[in-house]
CSV table of C-alpha atoms in Angstrom, one decimal:
chain,number,residue,atom,x,y,z
U,1,MET,CA,-1.8,63.2,-79.2
U,2,VAL,CA,0.7,61.6,-76.9
U,3,GLN,CA,2.1,58.1,-77.4
U,4,THR,CA,3.5,55.2,-75.3
U,5,ARG,CA,6.3,52.9,-76.0
U,6,GLU,CA,4.0,50.3,-74.2
U,7,LYS,CA,2.0,49.5,-76.9
U,8,LEU,CA,1.6,48.8,-80.4
U,9,SER,CA,1.1,51.9,-82.6
U,10,ALA,CA,0.9,50.5,-86.4
U,11,VAL,CA,1.3,47.4,-88.7
U,12,VAL,CA,3.1,48.3,-91.9
U,13,PHE,CA,2.3,45.9,-94.4
U,14,ASP,CA,4.1,45.3,-98.3
U,15,TRP,CA,1.7,44.8,-100.9
U,16,ALA,CA,2.1,41.9,-103.4
U,17,GLY,CA,2.6,38.2,-102.0
U,18,THR,CA,1.3,40.2,-98.7
U,19,ILE,CA,-1.9,42.0,-98.8
U,20,VAL,CA,-2.5,41.2,-102.7
U,21,ASP,CA,-1.1,39.0,-105.4
U,22,PHE,CA,-0.9,35.4,-103.8
U,23,GLY,CA,2.3,34.2,-104.7
U,24,SER,CA,3.7,37.7,-105.9
U,25,CYS,CA,3.0,36.5,-109.4
U,26,ALA,CA,2.4,39.9,-111.2
U,27,PRO,CA,6.1,41.0,-112.1
U,28,MET,CA,7.4,37.6,-112.9
U,29,GLY,CA,5.8,37.2,-116.3
U,30,ALA,CA,6.7,41.0,-117.1
U,31,PHE,CA,10.5,40.3,-116.1
U,32,VAL,CA,10.6,37.1,-118.3
U,33,GLU,CA,9.3,38.9,-121.2
U,34,LEU,CA,11.4,42.3,-120.8
U,35,PHE,CA,14.5,40.4,-120.9
U,36,ALA,CA,13.3,38.3,-123.8
U,37,GLN,CA,12.7,41.3,-125.7
U,38,PHE,CA,16.1,41.9,-125.3
U,39,GLY,CA,17.6,38.6,-126.6
U,40,ILE,CA,18.0,37.3,-122.8
U,41,ARG,CA,16.6,34.2,-121.3
U,42,LEU,CA,15.6,34.7,-117.8
U,43,THR,CA,13.7,32.0,-115.7
U,44,VAL,CA,11.3,32.7,-113.5
U,45,ALA,CA,13.3,31.3,-110.2
U,46,GLN,CA,16.2,34.5,-111.4
U,47,ALA,CA,13.5,36.8,-111.8
U,48,ARG,CA,12.1,36.2,-108.1
U,49,GLY,CA,15.8,36.8,-106.5
U,50,PRO,CA,15.7,40.3,-106.1
U,51,MET,CA,11.9,40.7,-105.4
U,52,GLY,CA,11.2,43.5,-102.7
U,53,MET,CA,13.5,45.7,-104.1
U,54,ALA,CA,12.6,48.7,-106.3
U,55,LYS,CA,12.0,47.7,-109.8
U,56,TRP,CA,15.2,49.7,-111.4
U,57,GLU,CA,17.2,48.4,-108.5
U,58,HIS,CA,15.4,45.0,-109.2
U,59,ILE,CA,16.5,44.9,-113.0
U,60,GLN,CA,19.9,46.2,-112.2
U,61,ALA,CA,20.2,43.2,-110.1
U,62,LEU,CA,19.3,40.8,-112.6
U,63,LEU,CA,21.8,42.3,-115.0
U,64,LEU,CA,24.4,41.5,-112.7
U,65,LEU,CA,23.7,38.0,-112.6
U,66,PRO,CA,26.7,36.1,-114.1
U,67,GLU,CA,24.5,33.8,-116.5
U,68,VAL,CA,22.5,36.9,-117.6
U,69,ALA,CA,25.6,39.3,-118.1
U,70,SER,CA,27.4,36.8,-120.2
U,71,GLN,CA,24.1,36.7,-122.3
U,72,TRP,CA,24.2,40.5,-122.6
U,73,GLN,CA,27.9,40.4,-123.5
U,74,THR,CA,27.2,37.8,-126.3
U,75,VAL,CA,24.3,39.8,-127.6
U,76,TYR,CA,25.4,43.6,-127.5
U,77,GLY,CA,29.2,42.8,-127.2
U,78,LYS,CA,29.5,44.6,-123.6
U,79,GLN,CA,28.6,44.2,-120.1
U,80,PRO,CA,25.2,46.2,-119.4
U,81,ASP,CA,25.4,49.4,-117.7
U,82,LYS,CA,23.3,52.2,-116.2
U,83,MET,CA,22.3,53.4,-119.4
U,84,ASP,CA,21.0,49.7,-120.2
U,85,VAL,CA,19.1,49.6,-116.8
U,86,ASP,CA,17.3,52.6,-117.7
U,87,HIS,CA,16.3,51.5,-120.8
U,88,LEU,CA,15.2,48.2,-119.5
U,89,TYR,CA,13.0,49.9,-116.9
U,90,GLU,CA,11.5,52.1,-119.4
U,91,VAL,CA,10.1,49.0,-121.1
U,92,PHE,CA,9.3,47.0,-118.0
U,93,VAL,CA,7.2,49.4,-116.3
U,94,PRO,CA,3.9,49.4,-119.0
U,95,LEU,CA,4.5,45.7,-119.2
U,96,ASN,CA,4.0,45.2,-115.5
U,97,ALA,CA,1.3,47.8,-115.3
U,98,GLN,CA,-0.5,45.9,-118.3
U,99,VAL,CA,-1.0,42.6,-115.8
U,100,ILE,CA,-1.5,44.4,-112.8
U,101,SER,CA,-5.1,44.1,-112.4
U,102,ASP,CA,-4.9,40.5,-113.4
U,103,TYR,CA,-3.3,40.0,-109.9
U,104,ALA,CA,-5.1,42.1,-107.8
U,105,ASP,CA,-7.0,39.7,-105.6
U,106,ILE,CA,-6.8,40.3,-101.8
U,107,VAL,CA,-5.0,37.4,-100.1
U,108,PRO,CA,-7.7,35.5,-98.1
U,109,GLY,CA,-8.4,36.9,-94.9
U,110,ALA,CA,-6.4,39.7,-95.0
U,111,ILE,CA,-9.4,42.5,-95.0
U,112,ASP,CA,-10.8,41.1,-92.0
U,113,VAL,CA,-7.4,41.0,-90.3
U,114,VAL,CA,-6.9,44.5,-91.0
U,115,GLN,CA,-10.3,45.5,-89.6
U,116,ARG,CA,-9.6,44.0,-86.9
U,117,LEU,CA,-6.4,45.6,-86.3
U,118,ARG,CA,-8.4,48.8,-86.7
U,119,GLU,CA,-10.5,48.2,-83.8
U,120,ARG,CA,-7.5,47.6,-81.9
U,121,GLY,CA,-6.6,51.3,-82.6
U,122,LEU,CA,-3.6,50.1,-84.6
U,123,LYS,CA,-2.9,52.3,-88.0
U,124,ILE,CA,-2.3,50.7,-91.0
U,125,GLY,CA,0.9,51.6,-93.0
U,126,SER,CA,1.9,50.2,-96.4
U,127,THR,CA,5.4,50.3,-98.5
U,128,THR,CA,6.0,48.9,-101.9
U,129,GLY,CA,8.5,48.1,-104.4
U,130,TYR,CA,6.0,49.4,-107.1
U,131,ASN,CA,6.2,52.8,-108.5
U,132,TRP,CA,3.2,55.3,-108.5
U,133,ILE,CA,2.5,54.1,-112.4
U,134,ILE,CA,1.6,50.8,-110.8
U,135,MET,CA,0.0,51.5,-107.7
U,136,ASP,CA,-2.3,54.3,-109.5
U,137,ILE,CA,-4.0,51.4,-111.0
U,138,LEU,CA,-3.4,48.6,-107.9
U,139,SER,CA,-4.7,51.0,-105.0
U,140,PRO,CA,-8.0,51.7,-106.4
U,141,LEU,CA,-8.5,48.1,-107.2
U,142,ALA,CA,-7.6,47.1,-103.6
U,143,ALA,CA,-9.7,49.9,-102.5
U,144,GLU,CA,-13.0,48.3,-104.2
U,145,LYS,CA,-12.1,44.8,-102.5
U,146,GLY,CA,-11.8,46.8,-99.1
U,147,TYR,CA,-8.5,47.5,-98.2
U,148,VAL,CA,-7.3,51.1,-97.7
U,149,PRO,CA,-4.4,51.4,-95.8
U,150,ASP,CA,-3.7,54.8,-93.9
U,151,ASN,CA,-0.8,55.5,-96.2
U,152,VAL,CA,1.2,54.3,-99.4
U,153,VAL,CA,5.0,54.6,-99.9
U,154,CYS,CA,6.7,53.8,-103.0
U,155,ALA,CA,10.5,53.0,-103.5
U,156,GLY,CA,11.0,55.7,-105.8
U,157,ASP,CA,9.6,58.3,-103.5
U,158,LEU,CA,13.0,58.4,-101.6
U,159,PRO,CA,16.5,58.2,-102.1
U,160,ALA,CA,16.9,54.6,-101.6
U,161,GLY,CA,14.4,51.7,-101.3
U,162,ARG,CA,14.5,48.5,-99.5
U,163,PRO,CA,16.6,47.4,-97.7
U,164,ALA,CA,17.2,51.0,-96.6
U,165,PRO,CA,14.5,52.3,-94.1
U,166,PHE,CA,13.8,55.3,-95.7
U,167,MET,CA,9.9,54.1,-96.8
U,168,MET,CA,9.4,53.4,-93.1
U,169,TYR,CA,10.5,56.7,-92.0
U,170,GLN,CA,8.4,58.3,-94.3
U,171,THR,CA,5.4,56.1,-93.1
U,172,PHE,CA,6.6,57.2,-89.5
U,173,ALA,CA,6.1,60.8,-90.4
U,174,GLU,CA,2.9,60.2,-92.2
U,175,LEU,CA,1.2,57.9,-89.5
U,176,GLY,CA,2.5,60.3,-86.8
U,177,ILE,CA,4.4,57.3,-85.0
U,178,TRP,CA,6.8,58.3,-82.5
U,179,TYR,CA,8.4,55.1,-81.5
U,180,PRO,CA,9.5,52.3,-84.3
U,181,GLN,CA,9.4,49.6,-81.5
U,182,THR,CA,5.8,49.8,-81.1
U,183,VAL,CA,5.6,48.9,-85.0
U,184,VAL,CA,5.3,45.9,-86.8
U,185,LYS,CA,6.3,45.4,-90.4
U,186,VAL,CA,5.0,42.6,-92.5
U,187,ASP,CA,6.9,41.8,-95.7
U,188,ASP,CA,7.2,38.5,-98.0
U,189,THR,CA,10.7,39.1,-99.1
U,190,GLY,CA,14.2,39.3,-97.3
U,191,VAL,CA,14.8,43.0,-98.3
U,192,GLY,CA,11.3,43.8,-96.8
U,193,ILE,CA,12.3,42.1,-93.7
U,194,GLN,CA,15.6,44.0,-93.5
U,195,GLU,CA,13.6,47.4,-94.3
U,196,GLY,CA,11.5,46.9,-91.2
U,197,LEU,CA,15.0,45.6,-89.2
U,198,ASN,CA,16.9,48.6,-90.3
U,199,ALA,CA,14.1,50.9,-89.2
U,200,GLY,CA,14.1,49.4,-85.5
U,201,THR,CA,10.7,47.7,-85.7
U,202,TRP,CA,9.4,44.3,-85.1
U,203,THR,CA,9.3,42.0,-88.4
U,204,VAL,CA,7.1,39.2,-89.5
U,205,GLY,CA,7.7,37.0,-92.6
U,206,ILE,CA,4.9,35.9,-95.3
U,207,THR,CA,5.8,32.3,-96.5
U,208,VAL,CA,2.8,30.7,-98.2
U,209,SER,CA,1.3,33.6,-100.1
U,210,GLY,CA,4.7,35.3,-100.6
U,211,ASN,CA,7.5,35.3,-103.2
U,212,GLU,CA,9.5,32.5,-101.2
U,213,VAL,CA,6.9,29.9,-102.3
U,214,GLY,CA,5.8,31.8,-105.3
U,215,LEU,CA,3.0,29.6,-106.2
U,216,SER,CA,-0.4,31.1,-106.7
U,217,LEU,CA,-3.5,30.0,-104.3
U,218,HIS,CA,-4.6,27.6,-106.9
U,219,GLU,CA,-1.3,26.1,-107.0
U,220,TRP,CA,-0.6,26.1,-103.4
U,221,GLN,CA,-3.8,24.2,-102.9
U,222,ALA,CA,-2.9,21.6,-105.7
U,223,LEU,CA,0.3,20.5,-103.6
U,224,SER,CA,0.2,17.9,-101.2
U,225,PRO,CA,0.6,18.2,-97.5
U,226,ALA,CA,4.2,17.2,-97.2
U,227,GLU,CA,5.0,19.0,-100.8
U,228,GLN,CA,3.1,22.3,-98.9
U,229,GLU,CA,5.6,21.9,-95.7
U,230,THR,CA,8.6,21.3,-97.7
U,231,LEU,CA,8.0,24.7,-99.5
U,232,ARG,CA,6.9,26.3,-96.3
U,233,ALA,CA,10.1,25.4,-94.3
U,234,ARG,CA,12.3,26.3,-97.0
U,235,ALA,CA,10.7,29.9,-96.9
U,236,SER,CA,10.5,30.2,-93.2
U,237,ALA,CA,14.2,29.4,-93.1
U,238,LYS,CA,15.2,32.2,-95.6
U,239,LEU,CA,13.5,34.6,-94.2
U,240,LYS,CA,14.1,33.8,-90.6
U,241,ALA,CA,18.1,33.7,-92.1
U,242,VAL,CA,17.7,37.6,-92.8
U,243,GLY,CA,16.4,38.2,-89.4
U,244,ALA,CA,12.4,38.0,-89.3
U,245,HIS,CA,11.4,37.8,-85.7
U,246,TYR,CA,8.2,35.8,-86.7
U,247,VAL,CA,7.1,34.0,-89.8
U,248,VAL,CA,3.5,33.3,-90.7
U,249,ASP,CA,1.5,31.5,-93.9
U,250,THR,CA,-0.3,34.6,-94.8
U,251,VAL,CA,-1.6,37.9,-93.0
U,252,ALA,CA,-4.8,35.9,-91.5
U,253,ASP,CA,-2.3,34.1,-89.3
U,254,LEU,CA,-1.0,37.5,-88.1
U,255,GLU,CA,-2.9,38.2,-85.1
U,256,PRO,CA,-1.3,35.8,-82.2
U,257,VAL,CA,1.9,36.9,-83.5
U,258,LEU,CA,0.5,40.3,-82.5
U,259,ASP,CA,-0.3,39.4,-79.0
U,260,GLU,CA,3.0,38.0,-78.3
U,261,ILE,CA,4.8,41.2,-79.7
U,262,GLN,CA,2.5,43.0,-77.2
U,263,ALA,CA,3.3,41.1,-74.5
U,264,ARG,CA,6.8,41.4,-75.1
U,265,ILE,CA,6.9,45.1,-75.1
U,266,LEU,CA,5.1,44.9,-71.9
U,267,GLN,CA,8.0,42.8,-70.4
U,268,GLY,CA,10.2,45.8,-71.6
U,269,GLU,CA,11.6,44.0,-74.8
U,270,LYS,CA,12.8,45.9,-77.9
U,271,PRO,CA,13.3,44.2,-81.6
U,272,VAL,CA,16.9,43.6,-82.0
């Protein structure tokens, strides 16, 4: 089918913190427990820092934190190396897999939005920092709740994960997309936004349901309006700082943004 540069063709969603797992909470306890098993104290805030990266690279980034590396030096008498990352990763994957089903709830409004996007004729792509061991658990759980994207690309499928654009390129191929400027990448992490930018797409950052706020739906709803606004503004600033064209609270707020992007495309604009 011949495509046009003047019409949106697809929306590519991240998974945790964007479509499922409000607050992107599933990996956090697993990371903290992982490092505790190796005698290292890791905070949830530290664990969240590299979120969106492939999990091997995420662990590597955590080991490079000065406060973590110094603990590793004290416990093991050396700085962490690639073999240590490999070992930690082998332990992490089953830890994460054990809890993934507890965090598979769909972000409110996501199913309805995806359905309306399909009615517009848009394809629904997905990329994730999870590997297939995790996605083989999560994908069927999401499908039972009504979310079945047109493709899934995991970081381990390609030579490099985010912020490299390879998962997006793979998505273009699988969805039959010709023009990156007709695609919108929706993600709750900085590296996920960079993934879209590096692939030449429009980008929309997710604040409230995502990693930058990092609270479950119940925790978010328990906050006062003033507390919510402080966290929303902080998350928004972080995502805009890495280049997000737009930010919204959750995917439930996405459609007006897509309308604006479509109008900009018709005016000849391209994502920068």
